[in-house]
Coordinates of C-alpha atoms in Angstrom, one line a residue:
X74 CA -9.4 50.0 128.8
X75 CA -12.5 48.8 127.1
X76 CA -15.8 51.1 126.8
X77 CA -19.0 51.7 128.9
X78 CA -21.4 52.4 126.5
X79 CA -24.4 54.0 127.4
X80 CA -27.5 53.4 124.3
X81 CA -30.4 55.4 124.9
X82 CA -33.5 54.0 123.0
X83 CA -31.1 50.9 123.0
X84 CA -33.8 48.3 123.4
X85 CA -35.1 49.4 120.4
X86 CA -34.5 47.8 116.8
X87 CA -30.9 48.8 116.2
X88 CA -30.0 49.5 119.5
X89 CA -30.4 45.9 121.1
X90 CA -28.3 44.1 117.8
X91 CA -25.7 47.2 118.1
X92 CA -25.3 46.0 122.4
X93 CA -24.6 43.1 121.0
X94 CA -21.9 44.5 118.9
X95 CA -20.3 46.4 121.7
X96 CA -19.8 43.7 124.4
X97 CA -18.5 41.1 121.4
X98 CA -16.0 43.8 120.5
X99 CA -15.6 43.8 124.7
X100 CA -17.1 46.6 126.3
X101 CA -20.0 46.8 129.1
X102 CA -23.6 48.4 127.6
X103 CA -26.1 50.3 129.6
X104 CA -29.2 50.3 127.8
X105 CA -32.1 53.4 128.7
X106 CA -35.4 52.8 127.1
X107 CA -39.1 54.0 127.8
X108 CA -40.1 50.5 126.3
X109 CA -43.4 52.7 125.0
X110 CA -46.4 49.9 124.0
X111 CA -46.2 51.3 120.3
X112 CA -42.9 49.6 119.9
X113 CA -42.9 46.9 122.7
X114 CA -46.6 45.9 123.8
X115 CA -48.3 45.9 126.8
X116 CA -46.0 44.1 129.3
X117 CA -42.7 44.4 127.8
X118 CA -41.3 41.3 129.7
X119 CA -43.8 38.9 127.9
X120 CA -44.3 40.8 124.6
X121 CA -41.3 42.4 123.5
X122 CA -38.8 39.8 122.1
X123 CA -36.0 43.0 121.5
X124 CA -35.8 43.9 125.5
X125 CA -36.0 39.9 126.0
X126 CA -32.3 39.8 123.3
X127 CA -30.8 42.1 126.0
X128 CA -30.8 39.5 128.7
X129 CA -27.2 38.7 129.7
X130 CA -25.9 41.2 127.5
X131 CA -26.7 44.7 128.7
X132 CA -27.8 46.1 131.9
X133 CA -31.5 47.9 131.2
X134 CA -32.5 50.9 132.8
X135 CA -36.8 51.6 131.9
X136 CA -36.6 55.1 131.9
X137 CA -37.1 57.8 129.9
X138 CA -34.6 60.7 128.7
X139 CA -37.2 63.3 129.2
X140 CA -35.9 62.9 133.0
X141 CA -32.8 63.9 134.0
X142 CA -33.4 61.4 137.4
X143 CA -33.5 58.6 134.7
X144 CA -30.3 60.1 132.4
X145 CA -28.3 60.5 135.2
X146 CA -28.6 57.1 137.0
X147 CA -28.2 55.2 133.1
X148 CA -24.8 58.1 132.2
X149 CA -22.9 56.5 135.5
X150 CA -19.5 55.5 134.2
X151 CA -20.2 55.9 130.5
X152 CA -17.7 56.8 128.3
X153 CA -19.8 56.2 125.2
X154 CA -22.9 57.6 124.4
X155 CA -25.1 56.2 121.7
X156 CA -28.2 58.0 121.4
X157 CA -30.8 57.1 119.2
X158 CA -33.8 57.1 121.9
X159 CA -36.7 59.4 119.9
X160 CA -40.1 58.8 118.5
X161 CA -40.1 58.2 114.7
X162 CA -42.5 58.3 112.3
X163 CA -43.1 61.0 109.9
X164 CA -47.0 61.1 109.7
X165 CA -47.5 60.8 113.4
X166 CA -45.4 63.8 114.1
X167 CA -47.0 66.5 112.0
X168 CA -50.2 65.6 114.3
X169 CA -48.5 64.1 118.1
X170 CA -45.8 67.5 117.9
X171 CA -45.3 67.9 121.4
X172 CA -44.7 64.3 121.7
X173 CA -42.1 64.5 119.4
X174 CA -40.6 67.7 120.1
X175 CA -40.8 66.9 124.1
X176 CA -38.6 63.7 123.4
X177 CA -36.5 64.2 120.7
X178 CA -35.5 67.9 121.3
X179 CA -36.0 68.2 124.9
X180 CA -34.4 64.8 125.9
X181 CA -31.5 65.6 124.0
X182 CA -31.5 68.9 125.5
X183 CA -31.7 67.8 129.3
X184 CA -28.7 65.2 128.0
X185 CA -26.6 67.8 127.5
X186 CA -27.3 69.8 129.9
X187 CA -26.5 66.9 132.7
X188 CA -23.2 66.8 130.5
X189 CA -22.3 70.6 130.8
X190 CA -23.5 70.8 134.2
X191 CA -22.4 67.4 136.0
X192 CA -19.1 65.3 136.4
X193 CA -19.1 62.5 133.9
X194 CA -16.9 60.1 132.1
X195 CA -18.3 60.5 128.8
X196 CA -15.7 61.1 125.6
X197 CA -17.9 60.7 122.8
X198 CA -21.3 61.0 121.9
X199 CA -23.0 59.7 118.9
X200 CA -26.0 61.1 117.7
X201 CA -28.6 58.8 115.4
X202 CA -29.5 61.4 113.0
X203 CA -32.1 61.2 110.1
X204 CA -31.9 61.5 106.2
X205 CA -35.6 63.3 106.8
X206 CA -33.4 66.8 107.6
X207 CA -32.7 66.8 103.9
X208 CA -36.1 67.4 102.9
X209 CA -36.6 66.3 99.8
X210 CA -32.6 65.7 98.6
X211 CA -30.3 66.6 95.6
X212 CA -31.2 66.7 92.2
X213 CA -29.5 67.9 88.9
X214 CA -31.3 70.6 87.0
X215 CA -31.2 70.5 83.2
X216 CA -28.0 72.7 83.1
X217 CA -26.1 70.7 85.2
X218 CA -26.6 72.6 88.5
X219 CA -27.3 70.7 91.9
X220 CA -30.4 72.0 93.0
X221 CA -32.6 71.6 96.5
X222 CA -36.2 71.6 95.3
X223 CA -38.5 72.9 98.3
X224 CA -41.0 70.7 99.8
X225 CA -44.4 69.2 96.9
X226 CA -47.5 71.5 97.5
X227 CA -50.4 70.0 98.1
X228 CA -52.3 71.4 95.1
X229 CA -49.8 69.7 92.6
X230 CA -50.0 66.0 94.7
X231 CA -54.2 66.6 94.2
X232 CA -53.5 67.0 90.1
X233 CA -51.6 64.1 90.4
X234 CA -48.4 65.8 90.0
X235 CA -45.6 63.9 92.4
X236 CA -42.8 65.5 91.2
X237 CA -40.5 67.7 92.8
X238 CA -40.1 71.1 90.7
X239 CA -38.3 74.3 90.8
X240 CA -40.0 76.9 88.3
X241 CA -38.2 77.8 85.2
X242 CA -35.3 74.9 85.9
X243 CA -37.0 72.0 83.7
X244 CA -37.5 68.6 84.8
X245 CA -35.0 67.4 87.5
X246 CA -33.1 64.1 88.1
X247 CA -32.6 62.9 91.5
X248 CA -28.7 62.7 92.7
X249 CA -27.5 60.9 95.5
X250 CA -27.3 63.9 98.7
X251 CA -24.0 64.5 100.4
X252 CA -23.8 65.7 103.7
X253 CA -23.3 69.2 102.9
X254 CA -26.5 69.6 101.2
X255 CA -28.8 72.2 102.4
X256 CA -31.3 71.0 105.2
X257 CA -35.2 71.9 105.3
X258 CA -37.0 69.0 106.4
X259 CA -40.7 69.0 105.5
X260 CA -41.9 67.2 108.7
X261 CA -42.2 67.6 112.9
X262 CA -39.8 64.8 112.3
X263 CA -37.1 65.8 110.1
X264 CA -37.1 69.7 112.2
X265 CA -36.8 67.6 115.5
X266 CA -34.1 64.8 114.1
X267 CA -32.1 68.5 112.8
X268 CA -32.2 70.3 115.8
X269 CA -30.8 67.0 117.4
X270 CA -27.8 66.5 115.6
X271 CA -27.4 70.5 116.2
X272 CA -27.4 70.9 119.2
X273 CA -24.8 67.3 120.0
X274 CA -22.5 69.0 117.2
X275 CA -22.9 72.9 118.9
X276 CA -22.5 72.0 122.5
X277 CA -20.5 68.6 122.8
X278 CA -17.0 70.3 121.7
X279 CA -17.7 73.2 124.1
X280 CA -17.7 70.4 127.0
X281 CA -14.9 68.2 125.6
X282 CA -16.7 65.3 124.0
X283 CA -16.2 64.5 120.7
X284 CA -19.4 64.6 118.6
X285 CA -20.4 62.2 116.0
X286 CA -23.4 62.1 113.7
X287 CA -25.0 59.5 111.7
X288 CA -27.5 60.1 109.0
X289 CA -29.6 57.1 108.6
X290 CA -31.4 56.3 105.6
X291 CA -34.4 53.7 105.5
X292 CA -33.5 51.0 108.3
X293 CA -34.9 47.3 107.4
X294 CA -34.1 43.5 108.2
X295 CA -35.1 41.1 110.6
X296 CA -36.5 42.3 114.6
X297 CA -38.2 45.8 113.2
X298 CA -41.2 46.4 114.8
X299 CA -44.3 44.6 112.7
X300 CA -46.4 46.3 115.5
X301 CA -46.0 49.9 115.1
X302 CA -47.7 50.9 112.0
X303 CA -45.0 54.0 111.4
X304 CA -41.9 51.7 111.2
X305 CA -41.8 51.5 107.1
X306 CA -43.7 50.0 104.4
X307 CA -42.0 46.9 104.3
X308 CA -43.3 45.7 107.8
X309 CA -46.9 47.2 106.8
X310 CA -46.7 45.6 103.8
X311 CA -45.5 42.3 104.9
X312 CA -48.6 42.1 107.2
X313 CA -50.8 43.1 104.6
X314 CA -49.4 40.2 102.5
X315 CA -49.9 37.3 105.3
X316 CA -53.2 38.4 106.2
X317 CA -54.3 38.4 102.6
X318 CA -55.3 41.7 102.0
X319 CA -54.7 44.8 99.4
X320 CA -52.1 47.0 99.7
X321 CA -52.4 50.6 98.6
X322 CA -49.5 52.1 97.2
X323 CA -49.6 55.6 97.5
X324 CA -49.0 58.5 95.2
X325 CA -48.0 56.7 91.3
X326 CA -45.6 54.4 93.2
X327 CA -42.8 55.8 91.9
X328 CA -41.6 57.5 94.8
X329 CA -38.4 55.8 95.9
X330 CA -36.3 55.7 99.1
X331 CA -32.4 54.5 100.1
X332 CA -32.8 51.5 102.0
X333 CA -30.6 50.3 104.5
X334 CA -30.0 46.9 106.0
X335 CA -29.7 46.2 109.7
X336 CA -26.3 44.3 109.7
X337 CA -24.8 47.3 107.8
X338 CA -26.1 49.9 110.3
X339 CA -24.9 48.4 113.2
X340 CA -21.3 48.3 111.8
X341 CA -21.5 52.0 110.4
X342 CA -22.3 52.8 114.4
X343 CA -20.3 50.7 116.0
X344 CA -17.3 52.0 113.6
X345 CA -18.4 55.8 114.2
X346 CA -18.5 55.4 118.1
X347 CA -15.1 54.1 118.1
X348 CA -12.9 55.1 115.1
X349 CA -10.6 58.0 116.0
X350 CA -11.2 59.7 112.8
X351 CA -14.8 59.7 113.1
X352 CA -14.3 63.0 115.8
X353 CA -16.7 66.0 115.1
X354 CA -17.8 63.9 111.7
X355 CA -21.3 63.9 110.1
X356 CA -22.0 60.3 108.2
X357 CA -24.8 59.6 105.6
X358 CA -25.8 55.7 106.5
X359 CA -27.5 54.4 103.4
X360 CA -27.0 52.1 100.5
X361 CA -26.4 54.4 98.1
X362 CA -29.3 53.1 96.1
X363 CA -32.7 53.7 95.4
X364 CA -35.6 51.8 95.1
X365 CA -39.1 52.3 94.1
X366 CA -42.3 51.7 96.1
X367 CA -43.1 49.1 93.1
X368 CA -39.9 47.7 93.5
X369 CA -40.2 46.9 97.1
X370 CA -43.6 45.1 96.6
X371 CA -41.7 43.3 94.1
X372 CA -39.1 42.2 96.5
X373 CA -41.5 41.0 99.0
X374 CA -44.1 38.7 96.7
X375 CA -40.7 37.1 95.3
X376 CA -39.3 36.5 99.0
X377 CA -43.0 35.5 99.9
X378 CA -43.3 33.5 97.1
X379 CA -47.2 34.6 96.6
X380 CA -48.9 38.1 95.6
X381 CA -51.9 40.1 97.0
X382 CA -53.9 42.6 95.4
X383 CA -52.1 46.1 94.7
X384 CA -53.8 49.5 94.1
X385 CA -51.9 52.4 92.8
X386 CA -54.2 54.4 94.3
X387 CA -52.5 58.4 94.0
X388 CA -53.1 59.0 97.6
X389 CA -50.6 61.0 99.5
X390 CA -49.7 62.0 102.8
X391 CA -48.6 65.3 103.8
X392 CA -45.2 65.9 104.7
X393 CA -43.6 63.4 103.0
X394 CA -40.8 63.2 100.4
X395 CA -40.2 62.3 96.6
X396 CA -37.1 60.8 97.2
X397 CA -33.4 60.9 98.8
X398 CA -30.3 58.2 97.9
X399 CA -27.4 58.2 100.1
X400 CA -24.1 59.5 98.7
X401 CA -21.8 57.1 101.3
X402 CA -18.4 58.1 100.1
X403 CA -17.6 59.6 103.7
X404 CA -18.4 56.5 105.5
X405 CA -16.4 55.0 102.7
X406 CA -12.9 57.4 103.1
X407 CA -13.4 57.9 106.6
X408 CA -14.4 54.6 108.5
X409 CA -13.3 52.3 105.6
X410 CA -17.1 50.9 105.5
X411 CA -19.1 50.1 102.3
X412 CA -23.3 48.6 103.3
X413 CA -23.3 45.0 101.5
X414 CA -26.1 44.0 101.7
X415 CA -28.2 44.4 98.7
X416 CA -32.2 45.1 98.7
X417 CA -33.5 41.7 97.3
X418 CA -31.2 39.9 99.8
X419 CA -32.1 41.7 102.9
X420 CA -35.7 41.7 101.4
X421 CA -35.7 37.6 101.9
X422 CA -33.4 37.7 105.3
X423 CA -36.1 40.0 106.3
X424 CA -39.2 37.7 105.1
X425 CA -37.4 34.4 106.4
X426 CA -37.9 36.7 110.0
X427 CA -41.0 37.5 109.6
X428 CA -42.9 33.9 108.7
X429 CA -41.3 33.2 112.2
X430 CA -43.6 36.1 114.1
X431 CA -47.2 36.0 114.7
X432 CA -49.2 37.9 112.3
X433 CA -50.4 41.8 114.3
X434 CA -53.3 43.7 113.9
X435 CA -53.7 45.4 111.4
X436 CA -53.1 49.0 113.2
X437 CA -51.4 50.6 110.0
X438 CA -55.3 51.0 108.6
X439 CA -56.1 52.8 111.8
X440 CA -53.0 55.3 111.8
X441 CA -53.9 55.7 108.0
X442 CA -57.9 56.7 109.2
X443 CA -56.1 59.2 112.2
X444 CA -54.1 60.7 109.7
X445 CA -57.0 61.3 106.9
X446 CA -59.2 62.5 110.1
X447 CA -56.9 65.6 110.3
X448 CA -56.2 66.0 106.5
X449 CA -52.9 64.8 106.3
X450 CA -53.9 62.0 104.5
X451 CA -55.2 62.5 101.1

């Protein structure tokens, strides 16, 4: 018997390409999502192309999982449940926390609760987890040890310092982080995206669904949002570049990140939520490789064919990280997957995409002025 499959947040980015993925492979989709205008615009219907790729191909609920009214009316029949509805955004969350914690811990929270307390239909639940738990990731000290450096001080980023350190261990090398690495995420965020995945792997067993977690790196390619200003510097930056204008690279540009292409996410998921062996399994979705902040701006004047002024300009936001790189070999051994998409390609996939959208306001300068107004910007 095929799936129901219930994706909350699934109007979203990954969640309306991964419905697609789900009713190709045969099942019926459900799709839950608050369609919030920081994501979808004003009048979703008209200015949200994502919730307009759902039409014929998932039934939508607008609703919210901070309701149970809402969760229990989308969880009808579901024997799948993909749940990646949250807020996102590092920088926001250390200032909106209630948001944040509200939605991503309390909506996960009144899921389960409807699960523990209700009769349902639901066998496995997948939980879209976050590399930001990790905190700033594995390195190798000097001597050979794998070390967790705690999270940059402020005072070292304002002497221009960006490096992580652990005193007395020397200067450390960046390793990709397995899943058994320590966790002690440095944002609202990350602490929310934690106690997410810890609470579905706690409680789901207890009730007899089989848990699942996915640890996504930095998710990119064509349909990401080029309105909300907290989706990743390659949609900032690609506005920046079509409207002309300088883009400020933060801290010595250096910092680098493990990003992941759309295409490959969707297949790690799809494989997780229906694999056997993916059962009470925690998966790191990335690349595997990391990639500068100079490198990306690279990738996206070569895909743009044209450049704009860049400043290295050694600001820094609080909160953030120095950098994390996938290590994939258990979505390798278990569900068989390697991501194949490599940076530069997806780079020009992404920028093919984006010459085809309507260039946005430039609300990324605004979220940067919010953020400096409260000193988390410096």
């Amino acid at each position: 018997m095929s799936d129901h499959v219930l994706i909350t947040g699934g109007a979203g980015f990954i969640g309306t390409r991964l419905a697609r993925r789900f009713v190709e492979a045969g099942s019926t989709v459900t799709v839950l999502d608050a369609l919030i205008p920081q994501v979808h615009g004003t009048d979703p219907a008209t200015t949200s192309p994502l919730l307009r790729s759902l039409d014929g191909v998932a039934t939508v609920i607008r609703g919210t999982v901070t309701s149970t009214e809402d969760l229990r009316s989308a969880i009808a029949g579901a024997t799948v449940v993909v749940h990646l509805a949250a807020e996102t955004g590092t920088g926001q969350s250390m200032y909106e926390i209630d948001r944040y914690t509200e939605t991503n811990v309390g909506g996960t929270a009144k899921l389960l609760d409807l699960l523990a307390n209700e009769p349902h239909t639901v066998r496995r639940i997948l939980i879209a987890s976050s590399r930001s738990i990790y905190g700033e990731g594995a390195y190798r000290a000097p001597d050979g040890t794998i070390v967790y450096p705690s999270h940059r001080t402020d005072a070292d980023m304002a002497a221009g310092d960006f490096d992580v350190h652990i005193p007395g261990a020397g200067p450390l090398s960046v390793i990709p982080t397995d899943e058994n690495a320590k966790l002690h995420p440095s944002s609202v965020y990350g602490i929310t995206k934690q106690m997410q995945e810890s609470l579905i792997l706690t409680v789901a067993p207890t009730i007899g669904i089989e848990p699942v977690s996915l640890r996504y790196q930095n998710v990119y390619g064509p349909g990401q949002s080029l309105k909300n200003p907290y989706t990743g510097i390659l949609s900032i930056f690609s506005t920046l570049v079509r409207s002309g204008k300088e883009i400020n690279i933060f801290e010595d540009g250096l910092e680098s990140r493990d990003f992941v292409y759309i295409d490959d996410v969707v297949e790690a998921t799809f494989r997780a939520a229906t694999n056997p062996d993916a059962a009470g399994g925690v998966f790191n979705v990335g690349s595997g490789t990391a990639t500068t902040v100079l490198e990306v701006v690279d990738a996206l004047f070569a895909a743009f064919g044209t450049r704009v002024p860049t400043r290295v300009s050694g600001n820094y936001r609080l909160g953030d990280i120095r950098h994390n790189i996938a290590d994939t070999t258990r979505l390798r051994e278990v569900l068989g997957y390697t991501p194949a998409v490599e940076f530069r390609e997806g780079v020009a996939r992404f920028v093919d995409w984006v010459l085809t959208e309507p260039i946005e306001d430039d609300s990324y300068q605004r979220s940067l002025e919010e953020m400096a107004s409260r000193n988390l910007l410096k």
